[in-house]
Tab-separated table of C-alpha atoms in Angstrom:
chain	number	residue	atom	x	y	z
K	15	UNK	CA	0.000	0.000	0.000
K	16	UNK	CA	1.353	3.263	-0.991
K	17	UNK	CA	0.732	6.660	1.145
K	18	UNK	CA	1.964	10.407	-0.115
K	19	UNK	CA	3.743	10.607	2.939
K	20	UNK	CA	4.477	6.984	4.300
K	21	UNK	CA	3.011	5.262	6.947
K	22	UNK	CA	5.096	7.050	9.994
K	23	UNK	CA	3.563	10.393	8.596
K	24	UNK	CA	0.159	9.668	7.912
K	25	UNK	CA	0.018	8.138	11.541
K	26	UNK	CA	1.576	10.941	13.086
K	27	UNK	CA	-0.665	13.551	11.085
K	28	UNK	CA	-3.737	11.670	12.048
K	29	UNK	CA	-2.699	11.711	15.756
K	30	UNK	CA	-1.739	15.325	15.701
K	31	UNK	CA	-5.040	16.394	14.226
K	32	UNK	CA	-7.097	14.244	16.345
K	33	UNK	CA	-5.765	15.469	19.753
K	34	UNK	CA	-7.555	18.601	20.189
K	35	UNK	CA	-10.871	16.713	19.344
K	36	UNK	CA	-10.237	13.724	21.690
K	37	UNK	CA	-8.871	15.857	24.747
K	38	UNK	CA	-12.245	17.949	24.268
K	39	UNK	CA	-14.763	14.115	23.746
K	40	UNK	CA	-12.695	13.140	27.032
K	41	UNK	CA	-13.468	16.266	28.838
K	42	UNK	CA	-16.612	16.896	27.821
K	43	UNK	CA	-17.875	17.050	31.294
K	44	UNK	CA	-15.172	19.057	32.651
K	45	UNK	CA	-14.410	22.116	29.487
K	46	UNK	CA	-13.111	23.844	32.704
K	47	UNK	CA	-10.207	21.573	32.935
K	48	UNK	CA	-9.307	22.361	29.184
K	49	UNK	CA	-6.114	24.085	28.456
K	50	UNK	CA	-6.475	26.615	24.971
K	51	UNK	CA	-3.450	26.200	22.960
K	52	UNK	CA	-2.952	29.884	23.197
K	53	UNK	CA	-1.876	28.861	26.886
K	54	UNK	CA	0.017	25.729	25.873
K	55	UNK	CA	3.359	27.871	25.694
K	56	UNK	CA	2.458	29.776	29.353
K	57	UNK	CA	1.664	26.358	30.882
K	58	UNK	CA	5.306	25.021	29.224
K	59	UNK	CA	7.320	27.718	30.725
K	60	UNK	CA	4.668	27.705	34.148
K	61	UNK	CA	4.895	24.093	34.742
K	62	UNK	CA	8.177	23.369	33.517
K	63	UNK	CA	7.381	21.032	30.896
K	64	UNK	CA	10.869	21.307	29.441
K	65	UNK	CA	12.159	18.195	30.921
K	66	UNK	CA	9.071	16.255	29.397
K	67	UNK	CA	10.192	17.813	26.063
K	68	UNK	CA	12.926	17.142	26.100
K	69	UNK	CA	13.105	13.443	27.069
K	70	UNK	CA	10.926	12.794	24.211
K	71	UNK	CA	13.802	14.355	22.067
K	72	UNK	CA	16.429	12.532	23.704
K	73	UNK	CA	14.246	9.292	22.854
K	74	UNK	CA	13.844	10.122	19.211
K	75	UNK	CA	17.766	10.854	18.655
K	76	UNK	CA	18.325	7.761	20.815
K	77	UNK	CA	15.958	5.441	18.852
K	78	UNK	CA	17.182	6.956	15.168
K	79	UNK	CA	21.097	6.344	16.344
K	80	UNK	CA	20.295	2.851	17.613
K	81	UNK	CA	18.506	2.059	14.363
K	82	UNK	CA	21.663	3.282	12.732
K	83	UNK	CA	24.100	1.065	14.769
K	84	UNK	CA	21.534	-1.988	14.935
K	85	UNK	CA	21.982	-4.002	11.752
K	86	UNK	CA	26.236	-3.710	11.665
K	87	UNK	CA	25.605	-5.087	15.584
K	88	UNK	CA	23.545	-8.290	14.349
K	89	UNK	CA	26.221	-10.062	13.222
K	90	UNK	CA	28.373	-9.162	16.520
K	91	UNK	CA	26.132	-10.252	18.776
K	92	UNK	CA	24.238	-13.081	17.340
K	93	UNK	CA	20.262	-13.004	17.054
K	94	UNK	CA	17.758	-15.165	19.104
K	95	UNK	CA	15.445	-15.917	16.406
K	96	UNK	CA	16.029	-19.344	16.322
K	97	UNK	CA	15.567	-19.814	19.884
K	98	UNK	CA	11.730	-18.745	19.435
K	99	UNK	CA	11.414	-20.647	16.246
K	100	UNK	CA	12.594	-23.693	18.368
K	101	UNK	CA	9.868	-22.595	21.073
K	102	UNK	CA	7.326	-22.236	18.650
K	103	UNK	CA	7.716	-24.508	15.627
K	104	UNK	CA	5.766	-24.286	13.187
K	105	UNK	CA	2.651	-22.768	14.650
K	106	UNK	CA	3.606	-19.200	13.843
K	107	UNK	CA	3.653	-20.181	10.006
K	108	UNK	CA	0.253	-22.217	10.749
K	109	UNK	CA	-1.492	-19.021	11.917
K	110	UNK	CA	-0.131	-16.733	9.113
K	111	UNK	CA	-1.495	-18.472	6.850
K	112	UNK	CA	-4.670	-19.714	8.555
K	113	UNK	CA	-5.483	-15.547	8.832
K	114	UNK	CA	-3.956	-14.863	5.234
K	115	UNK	CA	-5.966	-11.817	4.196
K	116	UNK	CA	-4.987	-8.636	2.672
K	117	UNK	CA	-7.737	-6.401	4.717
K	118	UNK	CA	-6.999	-7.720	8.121
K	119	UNK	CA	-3.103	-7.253	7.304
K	120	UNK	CA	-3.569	-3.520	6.434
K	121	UNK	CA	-6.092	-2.711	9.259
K	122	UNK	CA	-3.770	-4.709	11.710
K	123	UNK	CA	-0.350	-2.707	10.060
K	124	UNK	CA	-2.567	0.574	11.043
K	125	UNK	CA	-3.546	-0.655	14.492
K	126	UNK	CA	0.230	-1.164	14.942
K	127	UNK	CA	1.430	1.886	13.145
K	128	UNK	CA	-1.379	4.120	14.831
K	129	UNK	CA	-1.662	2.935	18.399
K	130	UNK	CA	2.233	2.837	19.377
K	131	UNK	CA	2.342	6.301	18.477
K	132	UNK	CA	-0.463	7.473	19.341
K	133	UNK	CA	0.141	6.212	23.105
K	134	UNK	CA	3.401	7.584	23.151
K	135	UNK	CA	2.250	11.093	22.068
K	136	UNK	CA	-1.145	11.392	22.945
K	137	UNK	CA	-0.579	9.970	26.839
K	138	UNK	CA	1.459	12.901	28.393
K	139	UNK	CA	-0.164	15.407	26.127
K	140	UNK	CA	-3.365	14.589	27.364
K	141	UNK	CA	-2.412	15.546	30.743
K	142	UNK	CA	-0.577	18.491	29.765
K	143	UNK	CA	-3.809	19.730	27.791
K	144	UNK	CA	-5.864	19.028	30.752
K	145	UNK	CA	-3.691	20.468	33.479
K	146	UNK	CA	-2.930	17.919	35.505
K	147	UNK	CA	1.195	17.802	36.016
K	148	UNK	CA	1.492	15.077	38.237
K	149	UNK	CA	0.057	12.621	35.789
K	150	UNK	CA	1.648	14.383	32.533
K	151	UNK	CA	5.153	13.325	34.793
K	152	UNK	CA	4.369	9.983	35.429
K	153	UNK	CA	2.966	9.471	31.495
K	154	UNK	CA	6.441	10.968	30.147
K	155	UNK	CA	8.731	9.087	32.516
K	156	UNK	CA	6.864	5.887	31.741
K	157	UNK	CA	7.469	6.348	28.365
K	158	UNK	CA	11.492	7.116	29.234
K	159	UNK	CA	11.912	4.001	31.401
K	160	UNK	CA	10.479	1.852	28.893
K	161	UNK	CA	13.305	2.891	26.447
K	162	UNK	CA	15.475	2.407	29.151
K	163	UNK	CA	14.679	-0.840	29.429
K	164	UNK	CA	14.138	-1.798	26.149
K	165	UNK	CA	16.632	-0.607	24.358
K	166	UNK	CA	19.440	-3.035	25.957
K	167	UNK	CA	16.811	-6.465	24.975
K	168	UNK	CA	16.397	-4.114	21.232
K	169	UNK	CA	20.332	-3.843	21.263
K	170	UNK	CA	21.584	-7.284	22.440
K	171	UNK	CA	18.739	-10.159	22.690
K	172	UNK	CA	17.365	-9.600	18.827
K	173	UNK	CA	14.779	-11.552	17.578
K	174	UNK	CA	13.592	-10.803	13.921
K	175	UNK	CA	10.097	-10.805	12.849
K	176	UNK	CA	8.847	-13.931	11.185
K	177	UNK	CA	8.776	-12.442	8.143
K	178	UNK	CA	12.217	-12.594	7.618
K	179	UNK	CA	12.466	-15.822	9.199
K	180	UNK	CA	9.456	-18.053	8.334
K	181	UNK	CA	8.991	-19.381	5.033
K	182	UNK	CA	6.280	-18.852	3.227
């Protein structure tokens, strides 16, 4: 499937243009609670929503030099593929082609595409739009410590998706 701007930026356009509306269905008991976007730079500088910014940046320059140092590292380190493909046999292959169907593979690829990022984003802006700090921390720190985490198991224990392993 082709899109005029690829998958990542279709996803992230959708998610950027849906915020406002969501933030306002999810309020729409409390409008009071709503933070106008006219405010969003006050409510940065007020709350000191720099660090949250930040992070994510760190996390995007982190994750794009990782990608770039992840495929020469493969061969270093080994990969654990064949490990799962041990553990699972052939079932995997079974149920991918049991399910074989072009609709359910491009509503699933936008259910992946869409609701990774849109967690990601939409969690600690949600909080930030709706002025409440403690959460928007907790959201944006959740988000860090999972890269923390998971960036070591990307990095070292690598396990490639069945497509590349699988036949068929």
């Amino acid at each position: 499937m082709w899109w005029p701007i690829g998958p990542y930026g279709t996803m992230m356009l959708v998610i950027l243009l849906s915020t406002i509306p969501l933030r306002d269905l999810l309020t729409r008991d409390e409008p009071e609670k709503r933070l106008r976007l006219s405010e969003l730079p006050a409510e940065i500088r007020a709350k000191g929503y720099h660090w949250h910014i930040s992070l994510y940046v760190v996390m995007y320059v982190y994750k794009f030099l990782i990608d770039q140092h992840n495929e020469p590292m493969k061969p270093r380190v080994g990969g654990y593929t064949h490990w799962v493909h041990e553990l699972e046999g052939e079932f995997t292959l079974w149920a991918q082609e049991a399910f074989r169907n072009d609709l359910l593979t491009d509503v699933l690829s936008f259910h992946y595409l869409f609701v990774y990022l849109f967690i990601i984003w939409f969690s600690p802006m949600y909080f930030i739009l709706v002025r409440d700090h403690v959460m928007a921390d907790k959201a944006a720190l959740n988000y860090g410590l999972i890269y923390v985490l998971a960036v070591p198991l990307y990095l070292f224990f690598n396990v490639e998706v069945t497509s590349s392993y699988v036949p068929g």
